[in-house]
Amino acid sequence: MELIVSLTINGLATGMLIFLLAAGLTLIFGLMDVLNFAHGGLFVWGAYTGVFSYAWSNSFLIGIIAAILTGITLGFVTERLIITPVYGNHVQQILITLGFMLVLQEMIKVVFGPNGVPVKVPTYLAGSWEIGNLTIIKYRIFIIVVGLILFSILQFILKRTKVGLIVRAGVMNKEMTQALGINIKRVFLIVFMCGAALAALGGMLMAPYSGVVYAEMGMEYAILGFIVVVIGGMGSFQGSLMAAILVGLAGSFMAYYVPFLSMAVNMILMVIVLIFRPQGLFTLAKG
């Protein structure tokens, strides 16, 4: 029983980190109809700038703030310079954002060096709780709580505020929203920057969880993010949360019970969904 609980907590923590990346992708695709393969680059830049700010200031909070600011800045640059010229063309979007992803990845090596950087969990989040024979790692619980809080905040903004109303209106009918006098381009930019900030925050939170950051991690987690978006349903915000949890739990249990399939399980899940429910498992949850 203790093993099941431990694997579940590990899977939930991993799922929440993937959700932060996938939520940004879902927002961007749902409103802007943009396939952004550079999202992983925003994730890894958030991780690196956050980690180095954390090391410099000895404050994990400052590291988180630095990561978010990095995400917002890179999100602005990416949307204005990379995405704007290719709106409406998915093939060009894939090619140009994938190329930009590689540029961001190589820039990490130039700025921070080619080797991975070890990261420690903050002292006040380190260690574990012992409940009988069960060991619960504090940082994993922290990630789960942060993920649920952010999901709740985003849900509130999207469903209970004027900004959320505009975003949802843009999802349903961009032309009508613009006809009502709303600057849809500005909405696009804000949504893209928010998605980038979520990715960068996910990168920073992932750093102590994995214990090391490296340039290639952006591509690895971007693939997971897209798998989650496909499983959850394109443009489905709640679906991304459920799919991220599903992927996290599947990876956690498979890594323990069937290790040789742990890397393939996510692809297998996506293929099964595409065959039997190509619109995604949770399409009705569209936010």
Short mmCIF file of C-alpha atoms in Angstrom, two decimals:
data_model
loop_
_atom_site.label_atom_id
_atom_site.label_comp_id
_atom_site.label_asym_id
_atom_site.label_seq_id
_atom_site.Cartn_x
_atom_site.Cartn_y
_atom_site.Cartn_z
CA MET A 1 0.00 0.00 0.00
CA GLU A 2 2.83 2.40 0.88
CA LEU A 3 4.40 1.75 -2.53
CA ILE A 4 1.13 2.56 -4.34
CA VAL A 5 0.74 5.83 -2.43
CA SER A 6 4.38 6.78 -3.10
CA LEU A 7 4.10 6.08 -6.83
CA THR A 8 0.82 8.00 -6.96
CA ILE A 9 2.34 11.07 -5.30
CA ASN A 10 5.31 10.91 -7.65
CA GLY A 11 3.00 10.61 -10.65
CA LEU A 12 0.81 13.50 -9.51
CA ALA A 13 3.85 15.75 -9.01
CA THR A 14 5.19 14.91 -12.46
CA GLY A 15 1.74 15.42 -13.93
CA MET A 16 1.42 18.88 -12.39
CA LEU A 17 4.75 19.95 -13.86
CA ILE A 18 3.73 18.69 -17.29
CA PHE A 19 0.40 20.48 -16.85
CA LEU A 20 2.12 23.86 -16.45
CA LEU A 21 3.75 23.33 -19.83
CA ALA A 22 0.64 21.87 -21.48
CA ALA A 23 -1.66 24.58 -20.08
CA GLY A 24 0.35 27.21 -21.93
CA LEU A 25 0.18 25.17 -25.12
CA THR A 26 -3.57 24.74 -24.69
CA LEU A 27 -4.16 28.45 -24.15
CA ILE A 28 -2.04 29.33 -27.17
CA PHE A 29 -3.60 26.75 -29.45
CA GLY A 30 -7.15 27.23 -28.17
CA LEU A 31 -7.24 30.99 -28.72
CA MET A 32 -4.59 31.59 -31.35
CA ASP A 33 -4.69 28.35 -33.37
CA VAL A 34 -0.89 28.33 -33.18
CA LEU A 35 1.29 25.21 -32.94
CA ASN A 36 4.25 26.47 -30.92
CA PHE A 37 7.08 23.94 -30.89
CA ALA A 38 9.35 26.56 -29.31
CA HIS A 39 7.43 26.17 -26.04
CA GLY A 40 10.08 23.80 -24.71
CA GLY A 41 12.69 26.51 -25.23
CA LEU A 42 10.70 28.84 -22.98
CA PHE A 43 10.53 26.01 -20.42
CA VAL A 44 14.29 25.48 -20.35
CA TRP A 45 15.13 29.20 -20.35
CA GLY A 46 12.83 29.64 -17.37
CA ALA A 47 14.64 26.77 -15.67
CA TYR A 48 18.13 28.17 -16.27
CA THR A 49 17.44 31.82 -15.43
CA GLY A 50 15.49 30.74 -12.36
CA VAL A 51 18.21 28.38 -11.17
CA PHE A 52 21.01 30.92 -11.61
CA SER A 53 18.94 33.64 -9.93
CA TYR A 54 18.20 31.20 -7.10
CA ALA A 55 21.91 30.42 -6.71
CA TRP A 56 22.88 34.10 -6.85
CA SER A 57 20.27 35.34 -4.37
CA ASN A 58 19.90 32.19 -2.26
CA SER A 59 16.16 32.77 -2.55
CA PHE A 60 13.93 30.24 -4.29
CA LEU A 61 11.18 32.86 -4.60
CA ILE A 62 13.49 35.21 -6.49
CA GLY A 63 14.37 32.31 -8.77
CA ILE A 64 10.67 31.74 -9.49
CA ILE A 65 10.10 35.44 -10.19
CA ALA A 66 13.13 35.53 -12.51
CA ALA A 67 11.82 32.49 -14.40
CA ILE A 68 8.37 34.03 -14.85
CA LEU A 69 9.84 37.34 -16.05
CA THR A 70 12.03 35.44 -18.49
CA GLY A 71 9.00 33.59 -19.81
CA ILE A 72 7.02 36.81 -20.25
CA THR A 73 9.91 38.52 -22.06
CA LEU A 74 10.66 35.60 -24.36
CA GLY A 75 6.92 35.15 -24.94
CA PHE A 76 6.66 38.75 -26.13
CA VAL A 77 9.66 38.38 -28.46
CA THR A 78 8.47 35.02 -29.80
CA GLU A 79 4.92 36.20 -30.54
CA ARG A 80 5.97 39.47 -32.15
CA LEU A 81 8.91 38.25 -34.22
CA ILE A 82 8.34 34.53 -34.79
CA ILE A 83 4.60 33.82 -34.60
CA THR A 84 3.01 36.96 -36.09
CA PRO A 85 4.35 36.37 -39.65
CA VAL A 86 2.97 32.81 -39.78
CA TYR A 87 -0.54 33.14 -38.33
CA GLY A 88 -2.94 30.81 -40.11
CA ASN A 89 -0.28 28.50 -41.58
CA HIS A 90 0.33 25.42 -39.42
CA VAL A 91 3.11 24.02 -41.58
CA GLN A 92 5.11 27.24 -41.37
CA GLN A 93 4.37 27.48 -37.65
CA ILE A 94 5.79 24.02 -37.02
CA LEU A 95 8.92 24.67 -39.07
CA ILE A 96 9.72 28.14 -37.74
CA THR A 97 8.95 27.38 -34.08
CA LEU A 98 10.89 24.11 -34.21
CA GLY A 99 13.84 26.03 -35.65
CA PHE A 100 13.50 28.68 -32.95
CA MET A 101 13.37 25.91 -30.33
CA LEU A 102 16.76 24.68 -31.54
CA VAL A 103 18.12 28.24 -31.46
CA LEU A 104 16.96 28.71 -27.86
CA GLN A 105 18.48 25.35 -26.93
CA GLU A 106 21.87 26.22 -28.42
CA MET A 107 21.79 29.69 -26.86
CA ILE A 108 21.52 28.00 -23.46
CA LYS A 109 24.83 26.25 -24.15
CA VAL A 110 26.45 29.52 -25.25
CA VAL A 111 25.23 31.57 -22.28
CA PHE A 112 25.31 29.01 -19.46
CA GLY A 113 27.68 26.36 -20.80
CA PRO A 114 27.14 22.93 -22.38
CA ASN A 115 27.11 20.92 -19.15
CA GLY A 116 24.13 20.27 -16.92
CA VAL A 117 23.74 22.37 -13.77
CA PRO A 118 22.91 20.59 -10.48
CA VAL A 119 20.05 22.07 -8.46
CA LYS A 120 19.18 21.54 -4.80
CA VAL A 121 15.73 21.64 -3.27
CA PRO A 122 15.32 24.71 -1.00
CA THR A 123 16.06 23.88 2.63
CA TYR A 124 12.52 24.56 3.83
CA LEU A 125 11.12 22.22 1.15
CA ALA A 126 13.76 19.51 1.51
CA GLY A 127 13.31 16.27 3.37
CA SER A 128 10.23 14.15 3.85
CA TRP A 129 7.46 13.20 6.22
CA GLU A 130 7.36 9.72 7.68
CA ILE A 131 3.90 8.23 8.21
CA GLY A 132 4.36 4.66 9.36
CA ASN A 133 6.27 2.92 6.58
CA LEU A 134 5.29 5.63 4.10
CA THR A 135 7.78 8.32 3.08
CA ILE A 136 6.28 11.47 1.55
CA ILE A 137 8.76 13.86 -0.07
CA LYS A 138 7.89 17.46 0.81
CA TYR A 139 8.86 19.00 -2.52
CA ARG A 140 6.53 16.69 -4.45
CA ILE A 141 3.61 17.75 -2.26
CA PHE A 142 4.64 21.38 -2.82
CA ILE A 143 4.50 20.89 -6.60
CA ILE A 144 1.07 19.25 -6.41
CA VAL A 145 -0.29 22.10 -4.26
CA VAL A 146 1.19 24.78 -6.54
CA GLY A 147 -0.24 23.06 -9.61
CA LEU A 148 -3.74 22.86 -8.11
CA ILE A 149 -3.59 26.50 -6.96
CA LEU A 150 -2.53 27.69 -10.41
CA PHE A 151 -5.24 25.60 -12.06
CA SER A 152 -7.84 27.15 -9.73
CA ILE A 153 -6.57 30.67 -10.41
CA LEU A 154 -6.59 30.15 -14.17
CA GLN A 155 -10.07 28.65 -14.01
CA PHE A 156 -11.30 31.65 -12.02
CA ILE A 157 -9.74 34.11 -14.46
CA LEU A 158 -11.13 32.33 -17.51
CA LYS A 159 -14.66 31.87 -16.14
CA ARG A 160 -15.24 34.69 -13.66
CA THR A 161 -13.47 37.77 -15.02
CA LYS A 162 -13.88 40.13 -17.97
CA VAL A 163 -10.46 39.10 -19.27
CA GLY A 164 -11.54 35.48 -19.23
CA LEU A 165 -14.77 36.38 -21.03
CA ILE A 166 -12.79 38.08 -23.80
CA VAL A 167 -10.44 35.11 -24.09
CA ARG A 168 -13.32 32.63 -24.31
CA ALA A 169 -15.10 34.84 -26.82
CA GLY A 170 -11.93 34.87 -28.90
CA VAL A 171 -11.81 31.08 -28.77
CA MET A 172 -15.39 30.80 -30.03
CA ASN A 173 -15.34 33.51 -32.68
CA LYS A 174 -12.27 35.65 -33.29
CA GLU A 175 -13.89 37.73 -36.04
CA MET A 176 -16.97 38.62 -34.00
CA THR A 177 -14.81 39.49 -30.99
CA GLN A 178 -12.76 41.85 -33.13
CA ALA A 179 -15.93 43.34 -34.63
CA LEU A 180 -17.04 44.28 -31.11
CA GLY A 181 -14.03 46.57 -30.84
CA ILE A 182 -11.72 44.27 -28.91
CA ASN A 183 -8.09 44.33 -30.01
CA ILE A 184 -7.69 40.62 -30.66
CA LYS A 185 -4.00 41.00 -31.51
CA ARG A 186 -3.35 42.40 -28.05
CA VAL A 187 -5.35 39.54 -26.55
CA PHE A 188 -3.23 37.10 -28.58
CA LEU A 189 -0.06 38.68 -27.24
CA ILE A 190 -1.22 38.61 -23.61
CA VAL A 191 -2.34 34.98 -23.87
CA PHE A 192 0.95 33.98 -25.50
CA MET A 193 2.95 35.73 -22.77
CA CYS A 194 0.87 34.03 -20.06
CA GLY A 195 1.44 30.65 -21.72
CA ALA A 196 5.17 31.35 -21.90
CA ALA A 197 5.23 32.38 -18.23
CA LEU A 198 3.54 29.09 -17.26
CA ALA A 199 6.14 27.15 -19.25
CA ALA A 200 9.02 29.05 -17.63
CA LEU A 201 7.54 28.53 -14.16
CA GLY A 202 7.22 24.82 -14.91
CA GLY A 203 10.89 24.74 -15.87
CA MET A 204 11.95 26.39 -12.63
CA LEU A 205 9.83 24.06 -10.50
CA MET A 206 11.12 21.05 -12.43
CA ALA A 207 14.77 21.95 -11.72
CA PRO A 208 14.92 20.90 -8.02
CA TYR A 209 12.57 18.00 -8.76
CA SER A 210 14.92 16.47 -11.33
CA GLY A 211 18.08 17.68 -9.54
CA VAL A 212 19.71 19.02 -12.70
CA VAL A 213 18.94 21.30 -15.64
CA TYR A 214 20.35 20.80 -19.13
CA ALA A 215 19.74 22.34 -22.53
CA GLU A 216 17.98 19.35 -24.09
CA MET A 217 15.32 19.10 -21.37
CA GLY A 218 13.20 21.67 -23.19
CA MET A 219 12.65 19.42 -26.19
CA GLU A 220 11.96 16.40 -23.98
CA TYR A 221 9.25 18.12 -21.97
CA ALA A 222 7.79 19.90 -25.01
CA ILE A 223 7.08 16.47 -26.50
CA LEU A 224 5.34 15.45 -23.27
CA GLY A 225 3.37 18.69 -23.34
CA PHE A 226 2.09 18.06 -26.86
CA ILE A 227 1.20 14.47 -25.97
CA VAL A 228 -0.88 15.79 -23.06
CA VAL A 229 -2.63 18.35 -25.29
CA VAL A 230 -3.51 15.64 -27.81
CA ILE A 231 -4.79 13.24 -25.13
CA GLY A 232 -6.74 15.93 -23.29
CA GLY A 233 -8.22 17.49 -26.41
CA MET A 234 -6.98 20.44 -28.45
CA GLY A 235 -8.01 23.65 -26.72
CA SER A 236 -9.38 21.85 -23.65
CA PHE A 237 -7.90 23.43 -20.53
CA GLN A 238 -9.39 21.05 -17.97
CA GLY A 239 -8.55 18.21 -20.34
CA SER A 240 -4.88 19.17 -20.16
CA LEU A 241 -4.94 18.83 -16.37
CA MET A 242 -6.58 15.41 -16.48
CA ALA A 243 -4.32 14.19 -19.29
CA ALA A 244 -1.19 15.49 -17.52
CA ILE A 245 -2.17 13.59 -14.38
CA LEU A 246 -2.86 10.49 -16.48
CA VAL A 247 0.53 10.74 -18.19
CA GLY A 248 2.31 11.40 -14.89
CA LEU A 249 0.69 8.43 -13.15
CA ALA A 250 1.24 6.11 -16.11
CA GLY A 251 4.91 7.06 -16.27
CA SER A 252 5.39 6.64 -12.53
CA PHE A 253 3.82 3.18 -12.33
CA MET A 254 5.32 1.91 -15.57
CA ALA A 255 8.81 3.05 -14.53
CA TYR A 256 8.52 0.83 -11.45
CA TYR A 257 6.63 -2.19 -12.77
CA VAL A 258 7.64 -2.29 -16.46
CA PRO A 259 10.79 -0.12 -16.74
CA PHE A 260 11.54 -0.96 -20.38
CA LEU A 261 8.17 0.56 -21.38
CA SER A 262 8.41 3.69 -19.22
CA MET A 263 9.62 5.87 -22.11
CA ALA A 264 7.11 4.47 -24.60
CA VAL A 265 3.98 4.50 -22.45
CA ASN A 266 3.13 8.13 -23.27
CA MET A 267 3.35 7.53 -27.01
CA ILE A 268 1.25 4.39 -26.62
CA LEU A 269 -1.41 6.37 -24.74
CA MET A 270 -1.47 9.05 -27.44
CA VAL A 271 -1.76 6.50 -30.26
CA ILE A 272 -4.65 4.75 -28.49
CA VAL A 273 -6.47 8.07 -28.02
CA LEU A 274 -5.90 9.09 -31.65
CA ILE A 275 -7.31 5.77 -32.86
CA PHE A 276 -10.41 5.57 -30.66
CA ARG A 277 -11.11 9.22 -29.77
CA PRO A 278 -9.13 11.57 -32.04
CA GLN A 279 -10.82 14.67 -30.61
CA GLY A 280 -9.25 13.90 -27.21
CA LEU A 281 -10.57 12.33 -24.04
CA PHE A 282 -11.87 15.49 -22.39
CA THR A 283 -13.02 17.68 -25.27
CA LEU A 284 -16.25 18.61 -23.48
CA ALA A 285 -14.17 20.34 -20.81
CA LYS A 286 -13.13 23.08 -23.16
CA GLY A 287 -12.37 26.27 -21.23
#
